[in-house]
Short mmCIF file of C-alpha atoms in Angstrom, two decimals:
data_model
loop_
_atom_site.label_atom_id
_atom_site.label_comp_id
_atom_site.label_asym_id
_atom_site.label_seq_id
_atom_site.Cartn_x
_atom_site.Cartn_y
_atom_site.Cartn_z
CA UNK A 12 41.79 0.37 19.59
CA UNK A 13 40.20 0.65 16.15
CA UNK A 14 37.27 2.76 17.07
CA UNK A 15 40.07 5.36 18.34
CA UNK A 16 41.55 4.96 14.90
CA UNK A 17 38.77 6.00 12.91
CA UNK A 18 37.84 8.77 14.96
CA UNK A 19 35.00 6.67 16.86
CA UNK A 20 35.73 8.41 20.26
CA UNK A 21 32.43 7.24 22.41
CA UNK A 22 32.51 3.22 21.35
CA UNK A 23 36.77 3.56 21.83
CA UNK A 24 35.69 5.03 25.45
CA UNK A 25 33.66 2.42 26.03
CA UNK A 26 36.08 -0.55 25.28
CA UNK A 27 38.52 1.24 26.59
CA UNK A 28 36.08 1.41 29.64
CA UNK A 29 35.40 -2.31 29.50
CA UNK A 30 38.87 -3.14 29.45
CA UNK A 31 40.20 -1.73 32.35
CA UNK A 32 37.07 -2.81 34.26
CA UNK A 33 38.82 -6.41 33.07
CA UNK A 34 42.30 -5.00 34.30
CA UNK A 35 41.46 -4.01 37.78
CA UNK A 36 40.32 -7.64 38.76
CA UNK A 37 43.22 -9.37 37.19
CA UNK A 38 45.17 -7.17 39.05
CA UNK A 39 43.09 -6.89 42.36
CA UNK A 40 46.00 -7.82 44.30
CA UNK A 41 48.93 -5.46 42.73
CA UNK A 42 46.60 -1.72 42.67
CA UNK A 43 49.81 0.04 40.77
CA UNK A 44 50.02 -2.06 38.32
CA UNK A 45 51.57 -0.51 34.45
CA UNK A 46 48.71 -2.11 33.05
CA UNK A 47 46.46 -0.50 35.36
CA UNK A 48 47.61 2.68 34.72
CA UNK A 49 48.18 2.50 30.75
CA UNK A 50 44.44 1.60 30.18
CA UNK A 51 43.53 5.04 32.75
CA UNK A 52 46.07 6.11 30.39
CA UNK A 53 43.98 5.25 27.25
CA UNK A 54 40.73 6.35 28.95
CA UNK A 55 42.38 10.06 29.48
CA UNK A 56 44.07 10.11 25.54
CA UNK A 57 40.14 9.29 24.89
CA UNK A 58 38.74 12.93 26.87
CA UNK A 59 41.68 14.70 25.50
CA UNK A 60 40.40 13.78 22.10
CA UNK A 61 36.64 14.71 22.92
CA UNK A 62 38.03 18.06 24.16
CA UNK A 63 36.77 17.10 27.43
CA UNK A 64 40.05 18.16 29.37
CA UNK A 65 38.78 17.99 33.18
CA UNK A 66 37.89 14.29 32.39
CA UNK A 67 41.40 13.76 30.49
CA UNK A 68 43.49 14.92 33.54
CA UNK A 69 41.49 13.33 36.25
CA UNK A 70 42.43 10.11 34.26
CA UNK A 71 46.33 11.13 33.46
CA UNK A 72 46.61 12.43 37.01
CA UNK A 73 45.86 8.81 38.24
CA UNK A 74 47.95 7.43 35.78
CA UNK A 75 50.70 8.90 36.78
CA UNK A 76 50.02 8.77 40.72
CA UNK A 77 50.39 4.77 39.74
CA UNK A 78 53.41 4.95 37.82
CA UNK A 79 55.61 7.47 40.09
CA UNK A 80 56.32 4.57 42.60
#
């Protein structure tokens, strides 16, 4: 995500956002999904950059609950 790049953290969340909004109904079907969990993934490196930690784990924590199949 550019907007990540240059240090835009609130328009990255946002696409970021928007994307796996897009994600979870392509993958309606298949809930644990990678791709699923890489954009919560994206969404949490997002908070950790905002310093907003307790938003950054929720996000990791269901990452990883997706991935540890």
């Amino acid at each position: 995500n550019v907007y990540f790049e240059i240090g835009e953290f609130n328009k990255a969340l946002e696409n970021f956002q928007q994307s796996y909004n897009i994600i979870k109904i392509i993958y309606a079907e298949k809930q644990n999904h990678p791709d699923i969990a890489r954009s919560l993934n994206n969404i949490a490196m997002v908070y950790t950059y905002k310093g907003e930690y307790e938003n950054a784990f929720n996000y990791y924590q269901q990452s990883y609950d997706m991935l540890k199949i």
